[in-house]
Coordinates of C-alpha atoms and ligand atoms in Angstrom, one line a residue:
M4 CA 17.3 -12.6 31.1
R5 CA 14.0 -11.2 29.7
E6 CA 13.8 -11.6 25.9
L7 CA 13.6 -8.4 23.9
T8 CA 10.2 -7.1 22.9
K9 CA 11.3 -4.6 20.3
I10 CA 14.3 -3.3 18.4
V11 CA 14.4 0.4 17.9
L12 CA 17.2 1.4 15.5
S13 CA 18.9 4.7 15.9
E14 CA 18.6 7.4 13.3
Q15 CA 22.2 6.7 12.2
D16 CA 21.0 3.2 11.2
M17 CA 18.3 4.4 8.9
P18 CA 18.6 3.2 5.3
T19 CA 20.4 5.7 3.1
H20 CA 19.1 4.2 -0.2
W21 CA 15.8 2.7 -1.5
Y22 CA 16.0 -0.7 -3.0
N23 CA 14.8 -1.1 -6.6
I24 CA 13.7 -4.6 -7.4
N25 CA 13.7 -3.9 -11.1
A26 CA 17.5 -4.5 -11.0
D27 CA 17.0 -8.1 -9.8
L28 CA 13.8 -9.1 -11.7
P29 CA 15.9 -10.1 -14.9
V30 CA 17.9 -12.5 -12.7
A31 CA 14.6 -14.2 -11.9
G32 CA 13.7 -14.3 -15.6
I33 CA 11.1 -11.6 -15.3
E34 CA 10.8 -8.8 -17.8
L35 CA 8.3 -6.2 -16.8
P36 CA 5.9 -5.5 -19.7
P37 CA 6.0 -1.7 -20.4
P38 CA 3.1 0.6 -19.6
L39 CA 1.1 1.6 -22.7
H40 CA -0.5 4.9 -23.8
P41 CA -4.3 4.7 -23.0
G42 CA -5.1 6.1 -26.5
T43 CA -2.5 4.7 -28.9
K44 CA -1.8 1.5 -26.8
Q45 CA 1.9 2.0 -27.7
P46 CA 4.6 1.8 -25.0
I47 CA 4.8 5.2 -23.2
G48 CA 8.1 7.1 -22.6
P49 CA 9.1 9.6 -20.0
A50 CA 7.7 12.5 -22.0
D51 CA 4.2 11.0 -22.0
L52 CA 4.2 11.1 -18.2
A53 CA 5.7 14.6 -17.8
P54 CA 2.3 16.4 -17.5
L55 CA 1.5 14.2 -14.4
F56 CA 4.8 13.6 -12.6
P57 CA 8.1 15.4 -12.0
M58 CA 11.0 14.0 -14.1
A59 CA 12.9 12.7 -11.0
L60 CA 9.9 10.3 -10.2
I61 CA 9.5 9.3 -13.8
M62 CA 13.2 8.3 -14.0
Q63 CA 12.7 6.3 -10.8
E64 CA 9.7 4.6 -12.3
V65 CA 11.8 3.2 -15.1
S66 CA 15.2 3.0 -13.4
A67 CA 17.2 -0.3 -13.3
D68 CA 19.6 1.0 -10.7
R69 CA 19.6 -1.4 -7.7
Y70 CA 19.9 1.3 -5.1
I71 CA 18.7 4.9 -5.3
E72 CA 20.0 7.5 -2.7
I73 CA 17.4 9.0 -0.3
P74 CA 17.8 12.8 -0.4
D75 CA 19.0 14.3 2.8
E76 CA 15.8 16.5 3.2
V77 CA 13.7 13.4 2.8
Q78 CA 15.7 11.5 5.4
Q79 CA 15.4 14.4 7.7
I80 CA 11.6 14.3 7.6
Y81 CA 11.6 10.5 7.8
T82 CA 13.4 10.9 11.2
L83 CA 10.1 12.3 12.6
W84 CA 8.9 8.7 12.9
R85 CA 11.6 6.5 11.3
P86 CA 13.3 4.1 11.9
S87 CA 10.1 2.3 12.9
P88 CA 10.1 -0.4 15.6
L89 CA 10.1 -4.1 15.0
Y90 CA 8.3 -6.0 17.7
R91 CA 8.4 -9.6 18.8
A92 CA 4.8 -10.6 19.7
H93 CA 5.6 -12.5 22.9
R94 CA 2.2 -12.0 24.5
W95 CA 0.3 -12.9 21.4
E96 CA 2.4 -16.0 20.8
Q97 CA 1.5 -17.1 24.4
A98 CA -2.2 -16.4 23.9
L99 CA -2.1 -18.4 20.6
D100 CA -0.1 -21.1 22.4
T101 CA 2.2 -21.4 19.4
P102 CA 5.8 -22.4 19.2
A103 CA 6.2 -19.9 16.2
R104 CA 8.1 -16.7 16.7
I105 CA 6.1 -13.8 15.4
Y106 CA 7.6 -10.4 14.6
Y107 CA 5.8 -7.3 13.3
K108 CA 7.0 -4.1 11.8
Y109 CA 4.9 -1.2 13.0
E110 CA 4.3 1.6 10.5
G111 CA 1.4 3.2 12.4
G112 CA 3.7 5.6 14.3
S113 CA 3.9 8.0 11.3
P114 CA 2.0 11.4 11.5
A115 CA -0.7 10.0 9.2
G116 CA -0.8 6.7 11.0
S117 CA 0.3 4.4 8.2
H118 CA 3.2 3.5 5.9
K119 CA 2.0 6.0 3.3
P120 CA 4.1 9.0 4.3
N121 CA 7.2 6.9 3.4
T122 CA 6.3 7.8 -0.3
A123 CA 4.3 11.0 0.2
V124 CA 7.3 12.8 1.6
P125 CA 9.7 12.0 -1.3
Q126 CA 6.9 12.6 -3.8
A127 CA 6.3 16.1 -2.4
Y128 CA 10.1 16.7 -2.2
Y129 CA 10.8 15.9 -5.9
N130 CA 7.8 18.0 -7.0
K131 CA 9.0 20.9 -5.0
Q132 CA 12.5 20.5 -6.5
E133 CA 11.0 20.9 -9.9
G134 CA 9.0 24.0 -9.1
V135 CA 5.6 22.4 -8.8
T136 CA 3.3 24.4 -6.5
R137 CA 0.1 22.2 -6.4
L138 CA -0.5 18.4 -6.2
S139 CA -3.8 16.7 -6.9
T140 CA -4.6 13.2 -5.7
E141 CA -7.4 10.8 -4.7
T142 CA -8.1 9.1 -1.5
G143 CA -10.4 6.2 -0.6
A144 CA -10.6 5.8 3.2
G145 CA -8.5 8.9 3.6
Q146 CA -5.1 7.4 4.5
W147 CA -3.3 8.4 1.4
G148 CA -4.9 11.8 1.3
S149 CA -3.7 12.5 4.9
A150 CA -0.2 11.3 4.1
L151 CA 0.0 13.6 1.1
A152 CA -1.6 16.5 2.9
F153 CA 1.1 16.1 5.7
A154 CA 3.9 15.8 3.1
C155 CA 2.7 18.9 1.1
Q156 CA 2.5 20.8 4.4
M157 CA 6.2 19.9 5.1
F158 CA 7.2 21.5 1.7
G159 CA 4.7 24.3 1.4
I160 CA 2.9 22.9 -1.5
E161 CA -0.9 23.1 -2.1
C162 CA -2.8 19.8 -1.9
K163 CA -6.1 19.0 -3.5
V164 CA -7.7 15.7 -2.5
Y165 CA -10.6 14.0 -4.3
M166 CA -12.1 11.8 -1.6
V167 CA -14.4 8.9 -2.6
K168 CA -17.9 10.3 -1.7
V169 CA -19.0 7.5 0.6
S170 CA -15.8 7.8 2.7
Y171 CA -16.1 11.6 2.7
Q172 CA -19.5 11.1 4.4
Q173 CA -18.5 8.3 6.6
K174 CA -15.0 9.4 7.7
P175 CA -15.3 13.0 8.7
Y176 CA -12.2 12.8 11.0
R177 CA -9.8 11.7 8.2
R178 CA -11.2 14.6 6.2
A179 CA -10.6 17.0 9.2
L180 CA -7.0 15.6 9.6
M181 CA -6.3 16.5 5.9
Q182 CA -7.7 19.9 6.5
T183 CA -5.5 20.6 9.5
W184 CA -2.6 20.0 7.2
G185 CA -4.0 22.6 4.9
A186 CA -5.4 20.3 2.1
T187 CA -8.6 21.1 0.1
V188 CA -10.9 18.0 0.2
I189 CA -13.6 17.5 -2.4
P190 CA -16.1 14.6 -2.5
S191 CA -15.8 12.5 -5.7
P192 CA -17.5 12.2 -8.1
S193 CA -17.6 16.1 -8.2
D194 CA -18.7 18.7 -10.6
Q195 CA -15.2 20.1 -10.9
T196 CA -14.0 17.7 -13.7
N197 CA -15.3 16.2 -16.9
A198 CA -14.8 12.7 -15.5
G199 CA -16.8 13.6 -12.4
R200 CA -19.6 15.4 -14.3
S201 CA -20.1 12.5 -16.7
I202 CA -20.4 10.0 -13.8
L203 CA -22.9 12.3 -12.0
A204 CA -24.9 12.7 -15.2
A205 CA -25.3 8.9 -15.5
R206 CA -25.8 8.3 -11.8
P207 CA -26.4 11.4 -9.6
D208 CA -26.3 9.3 -6.4
S209 CA -22.9 7.5 -7.2
P210 CA -21.1 6.7 -4.0
G211 CA -17.8 7.1 -5.9
S212 CA -14.9 4.7 -6.2
L213 CA -11.1 4.9 -6.1
G214 CA -11.1 4.5 -9.9
I215 CA -13.4 7.5 -10.4
A216 CA -11.5 9.7 -7.9
I217 CA -8.2 8.8 -9.7
S218 CA -9.7 10.0 -13.0
E219 CA -10.7 13.3 -11.5
A220 CA -7.3 13.9 -9.9
V221 CA -5.4 12.9 -13.1
E222 CA -7.7 15.2 -15.2
E223 CA -7.0 18.1 -12.9
A224 CA -3.2 17.6 -13.1
A225 CA -3.3 17.0 -16.9
T226 CA -5.2 20.2 -17.5
R227 CA -3.4 22.6 -15.2
D228 CA 0.1 23.8 -15.6
D229 CA 0.8 24.5 -12.0
T230 CA -0.5 21.0 -10.8
K231 CA 0.9 17.6 -10.9
Y232 CA -0.5 14.3 -9.7
A233 CA 0.5 12.0 -6.9
L234 CA -0.4 8.3 -6.5
G235 CA -0.1 6.5 -3.2
S236 CA 0.4 2.9 -4.3
V237 CA 0.7 0.7 -7.4
L238 CA 3.5 2.5 -9.2
N239 CA 7.1 1.3 -9.2
H240 CA 8.5 4.5 -7.6
V241 CA 5.9 4.2 -4.8
L242 CA 7.0 0.7 -3.9
L243 CA 10.6 1.8 -4.2
H244 CA 10.1 4.4 -1.5
Q245 CA 8.5 1.9 0.8
T246 CA 11.5 -0.4 0.8
V247 CA 12.9 1.4 3.9
I248 CA 10.4 -0.9 5.7
G249 CA 12.0 -4.2 4.6
Q250 CA 15.6 -3.0 4.8
E251 CA 15.1 -1.9 8.4
T252 CA 13.3 -5.1 9.2
I253 CA 16.3 -7.2 8.0
K254 CA 18.6 -5.2 10.3
Q255 CA 16.3 -5.5 13.2
L256 CA 15.8 -9.3 12.9
E257 CA 19.6 -9.6 12.9
L258 CA 19.8 -7.5 16.2
F259 CA 17.0 -9.7 17.7
G260 CA 19.2 -12.7 16.9
A261 CA 16.2 -14.1 14.9
D262 CA 16.4 -16.8 12.3
W263 CA 15.9 -15.8 8.7
P264 CA 12.0 -15.7 8.4
D265 CA 10.2 -18.7 7.1
V266 CA 7.2 -16.5 6.1
V267 CA 7.0 -12.8 5.3
I268 CA 3.4 -11.4 5.2
A269 CA 1.7 -8.2 4.2
C270 CA -1.7 -7.1 3.1
A271 CA -2.0 -5.9 -0.5
G272 CA -4.3 -3.2 -1.9
G273 CA -2.2 -1.7 -4.6
G274 CA 0.9 -3.5 -3.3
S275 CA 3.0 -0.7 -1.7
N276 CA 3.3 -1.8 2.0
F277 CA 3.6 -5.4 0.7
G278 CA 6.4 -4.5 -1.7
G279 CA 8.0 -2.3 0.9
L280 CA 8.4 -5.1 3.4
A281 CA 8.8 -8.0 1.0
F282 CA 11.1 -6.8 -1.9
P283 CA 14.3 -6.9 0.2
F284 CA 13.4 -10.4 1.2
V285 CA 12.4 -11.3 -2.4
R286 CA 15.9 -10.2 -3.4
E287 CA 17.5 -12.6 -0.9
N288 CA 15.3 -15.4 -2.4
I289 CA 16.4 -14.4 -5.9
V290 CA 20.2 -13.8 -5.4
G291 CA 20.9 -14.7 -1.7
G292 CA 20.0 -18.3 -1.6
K293 CA 17.2 -17.7 0.9
Q294 CA 13.9 -19.5 0.8
A295 CA 11.3 -17.4 2.7
R296 CA 7.7 -17.8 1.6
I297 CA 6.4 -14.4 0.7
V298 CA 2.6 -14.0 1.2
A299 CA 0.3 -11.2 0.0
V300 CA -3.1 -11.0 1.7
E301 CA -6.1 -9.4 0.0
P302 CA -9.8 -9.2 0.9
A303 CA -12.2 -11.8 -0.6
A304 CA -14.3 -8.8 -1.8
A305 CA -11.4 -7.4 -4.0
P306 CA -9.3 -10.5 -4.9
S307 CA -7.2 -9.1 -7.8
L308 CA -4.1 -11.4 -7.2
T309 CA -6.1 -14.6 -6.4
R310 CA -9.0 -14.4 -8.8
G311 CA -8.2 -11.6 -11.3
V312 CA -6.5 -12.0 -14.6
Y313 CA -3.0 -10.9 -15.5
A314 CA -3.6 -8.5 -18.4
Y315 CA -3.3 -4.9 -19.5
D316 CA -5.8 -2.7 -17.9
F317 CA -6.5 0.9 -17.0
G318 CA -5.5 2.2 -13.6
D319 CA -8.6 4.3 -13.4
T320 CA -12.3 4.2 -14.4
A321 CA -12.3 6.9 -17.1
G322 CA -9.5 5.2 -19.1
M323 CA -7.1 8.2 -18.8
A324 CA -4.3 6.6 -16.8
P325 CA -1.7 4.4 -18.6
L326 CA -2.4 0.8 -19.3
V327 CA -0.5 -1.4 -17.0
K328 CA -0.1 -5.2 -17.2
M329 CA -1.3 -6.3 -13.8
H330 CA -3.6 -8.7 -11.9
T331 CA -6.9 -7.0 -12.3
L332 CA -10.6 -7.4 -11.7
G333 CA -11.4 -4.9 -14.5
S334 CA -11.4 -1.1 -14.2
A335 CA -15.2 -1.1 -14.1
F336 CA -15.1 -3.1 -10.9
V337 CA -16.9 -1.3 -8.0
P338 CA -15.9 -3.2 -4.8
A339 CA -18.3 -4.0 -1.9
P340 CA -18.2 -1.6 1.0
I341 CA -15.8 -3.6 3.2
H342 CA -14.1 -1.7 6.0
A343 CA -10.6 -2.2 4.7
G344 CA -11.1 0.8 2.4
G345 CA -7.4 0.9 1.4
L346 CA -7.7 -2.6 -0.1
R347 CA -10.7 -1.8 -2.4
Y348 CA -8.9 -1.4 -5.7
H349 CA -9.4 -3.3 -9.0
G350 CA -5.7 -3.7 -9.9
M351 CA -2.3 -4.4 -8.4
S352 CA 1.3 -3.1 -8.8
A353 CA 2.9 -4.4 -12.0
Q354 CA 6.0 -5.6 -10.0
V355 CA 3.9 -7.5 -7.5
S356 CA 1.7 -8.9 -10.3
A357 CA 4.8 -10.1 -12.3
L358 CA 6.3 -11.8 -9.1
K359 CA 2.9 -13.6 -8.5
D360 CA 2.7 -14.6 -12.2
A361 CA 6.3 -16.0 -12.0
G362 CA 5.4 -18.0 -8.8
L363 CA 7.9 -16.0 -6.6
I364 CA 5.2 -14.9 -4.2
E365 CA 2.0 -16.4 -2.9
A366 CA -1.4 -14.7 -2.4
V367 CA -4.4 -15.5 -0.3
A368 CA -7.9 -13.8 0.0
L369 CA -9.6 -13.6 3.4
K370 CA -13.1 -12.5 4.5
Q371 CA -13.7 -9.6 6.8
T372 CA -15.3 -11.2 9.8
K373 CA -12.2 -13.4 10.2
I374 CA -10.0 -10.4 9.7
F375 CA -11.7 -8.6 12.7
D376 CA -11.5 -11.8 14.8
A377 CA -7.8 -11.8 14.3
A378 CA -7.5 -8.0 14.9
L379 CA -9.2 -8.4 18.3
S380 CA -7.1 -11.4 19.2
F381 CA -4.0 -9.4 18.4
T382 CA -5.0 -6.2 20.2
K383 CA -6.0 -8.0 23.3
S384 CA -2.4 -9.3 23.6
E385 CA -0.3 -6.6 22.0
G386 CA -2.3 -3.5 22.7
I387 CA -2.0 -1.8 19.2
L388 CA -5.3 -1.5 17.5
P389 CA -4.6 -2.3 13.8
A390 CA -6.1 -0.7 10.7
P391 CA -8.6 -3.2 9.1
E392 CA -6.1 -3.4 6.1
A393 CA -3.2 -4.4 8.4
A394 CA -5.5 -6.9 10.1
H395 CA -5.4 -9.0 6.9
A396 CA -1.7 -9.6 7.5
I397 CA -2.4 -10.3 11.2
C398 CA -5.0 -12.8 10.2
Q399 CA -2.7 -14.7 7.9
A400 CA 0.1 -14.6 10.5
M401 CA -2.3 -16.0 13.0
Q402 CA -3.2 -18.9 10.7
E403 CA 0.5 -19.6 10.1
A404 CA 1.1 -19.6 13.9
L405 CA -1.8 -21.9 14.5
A406 CA -0.5 -24.3 11.8
C407 CA 2.8 -24.3 13.7
K408 CA 0.9 -25.2 16.9
E409 CA -0.5 -28.3 15.0
S410 CA 2.9 -29.3 13.5
G411 CA 5.0 -28.3 16.5
E412 CA 7.3 -26.2 14.2
A413 CA 8.9 -23.1 15.6
K414 CA 8.8 -21.1 12.4
T415 CA 9.8 -17.4 12.2
I416 CA 6.9 -15.3 11.0
V417 CA 7.3 -11.6 10.0
F418 CA 4.4 -9.3 9.1
N419 CA 3.8 -5.7 8.4
L420 CA 1.5 -3.8 10.7
S421 CA 0.9 -1.1 8.1
G422 CA -1.2 1.3 10.2
H423 CA -3.3 1.9 13.3
G424 CA -7.1 1.7 13.4
H425 CA -7.9 4.8 15.4
F426 CA -10.0 6.2 12.6
D427 CA -11.7 2.8 12.1
L428 CA -13.4 2.5 15.4
G429 CA -16.8 2.7 13.6
A430 CA -15.9 -0.6 11.9
Y431 CA -14.8 -2.1 15.2
E432 CA -18.1 -1.0 16.8
N433 CA -20.0 -2.7 14.0
Y434 CA -17.9 -5.9 14.4
M435 CA -18.5 -6.0 18.2
A436 CA -22.2 -5.4 17.6
G437 CA -22.2 -8.5 15.3
S438 CA -23.4 -6.4 12.3
L439 CA -20.5 -7.1 10.0
S440 CA -21.1 -9.1 6.9
D441 CA -18.8 -11.0 4.6
Y442 CA -18.6 -10.2 0.9
E443 CA -17.2 -12.4 -1.8
F444 CA -16.8 -10.9 -5.3
P445 CA -19.5 -12.8 -7.3
E446 CA -18.1 -14.7 -10.2
A447 CA -20.8 -13.4 -12.6
E448 CA -19.9 -9.8 -11.7
M449 CA -16.2 -10.5 -12.2
Q450 CA -16.8 -12.0 -15.7
E451 CA -18.9 -9.0 -16.6
S452 CA -16.2 -6.6 -15.4
L453 CA -13.4 -8.5 -17.2
A454 CA -15.4 -8.5 -20.4
H455 CA -14.6 -4.8 -20.7
L456 CA -10.8 -5.2 -20.5
P457 CA -9.1 -3.1 -23.2
Q458 CA -8.0 -4.9 -26.3
V459 CA -4.2 -4.8 -26.6
A460 CA -2.5 -6.2 -29.7
Ligands
PLP10 C1 -3.5 2.2 2.1 C2 -3.2 1.2 3.1 C3 -3.0 -0.1 2.7 C4 -3.1 -0.6 1.3 O1 -2.3 -0.1 0.4 P1 -1.0 -0.8 -0.2 O2 -0.5 0.1 -1.3 O3 -1.4 -2.1 -0.7 O4 0.0 -0.9 0.9 C5 -2.7 -1.0 3.7 N1 -2.6 -0.7 5.0 C6 -2.8 0.6 5.4 C7 -2.8 0.9 6.8 C8 -3.1 1.6 4.4 O5 -3.3 2.8 4.8

């Protein structure tokens, strides 16, 4: 009999709860350091965050409950693309001539083409519940902005997106997608906020950065009563919402009759698709007696987990966002213009950082030409064109599979294919023309950026 290529769960099998890893971190001896107020540098409480986020999300941010119920209205919108399929990469395994079994979870089937709507939808929902009528946010390559624009459209909320200027110019179709869902899109730095104006005064031709755009979106939410802020990665509640990915994957592996994975892999920008896939597996490592290796893959051009320091830092450039203890390259870091725009961030989720610091997960940094080599190898066998971000996970999976070819081991490898690359064809064109270059974050620049870390007692 032909072996199965994919497992597609029915809507009835969709997870009804999100998994909160904060409940299990103490078992692993991890205590998450609290976020600090950017001014006083004292631990912040729910009231400090209230201008920015609805209370329901603030409570999720600090919750220690292991499972949090997914509201019915959110589940209903999830059904537009969830459960997402888990594939066995039969054809790619053959092409690589590996005894390994490779599985990939495909999150590119959502309306925005990535995993990001998994959190955009509940974020819009809880804001709507609390009477919020406008959300502001930032976007780099445009993936988060389109996810939030879609989610706001679902709930009839206005959406204002500060888009990093260089992407605004280079990615007109992501911008148009956001506009079809009714969002207002502004290139950042802009003249609409103090943060934007001060950057423009110092450097009128600034290409912008995620950190700058965050400052603008946060300022708008903090200074307008009708507006709150939404963040697409990094925060605990964002990773929480993404855990539908890993929970579904565990069920699907079971239905495949697969072995428990030897390696679980995802790319990491701020850590949300990684946490979403990995945390349910990390739980089994902590309390279930399992021993999967859990690997986060980042770009060599923005290597926060592999080369950054574990320290308190600002989440934004202007120093308005709370201080979070995380693996960071320094909030002044302006990343090289690699094509994996979603991975160009100076910091990392506090939860992912703490797991890395405790040795419960691994991290590797890869260069972009190798990433595109792997993406092409994958798409030639499996057909799906991956987002350059997701191709980081593909590249690591490929290396693991080729190591199995050497050793003759039939390991089970699972990775997250976090999104499709249909808006990244310019990058593929450059790659095929041979005009893609590799960037490694220079040590001197990193030391310079780290010299400006905030002093915390
Ligand atoms: C945004 C994005 C990422 C990186 O963000 P994380 O929060 O680290 O997941 C990865 N892949 C895709 C397709 C994205 O859109």
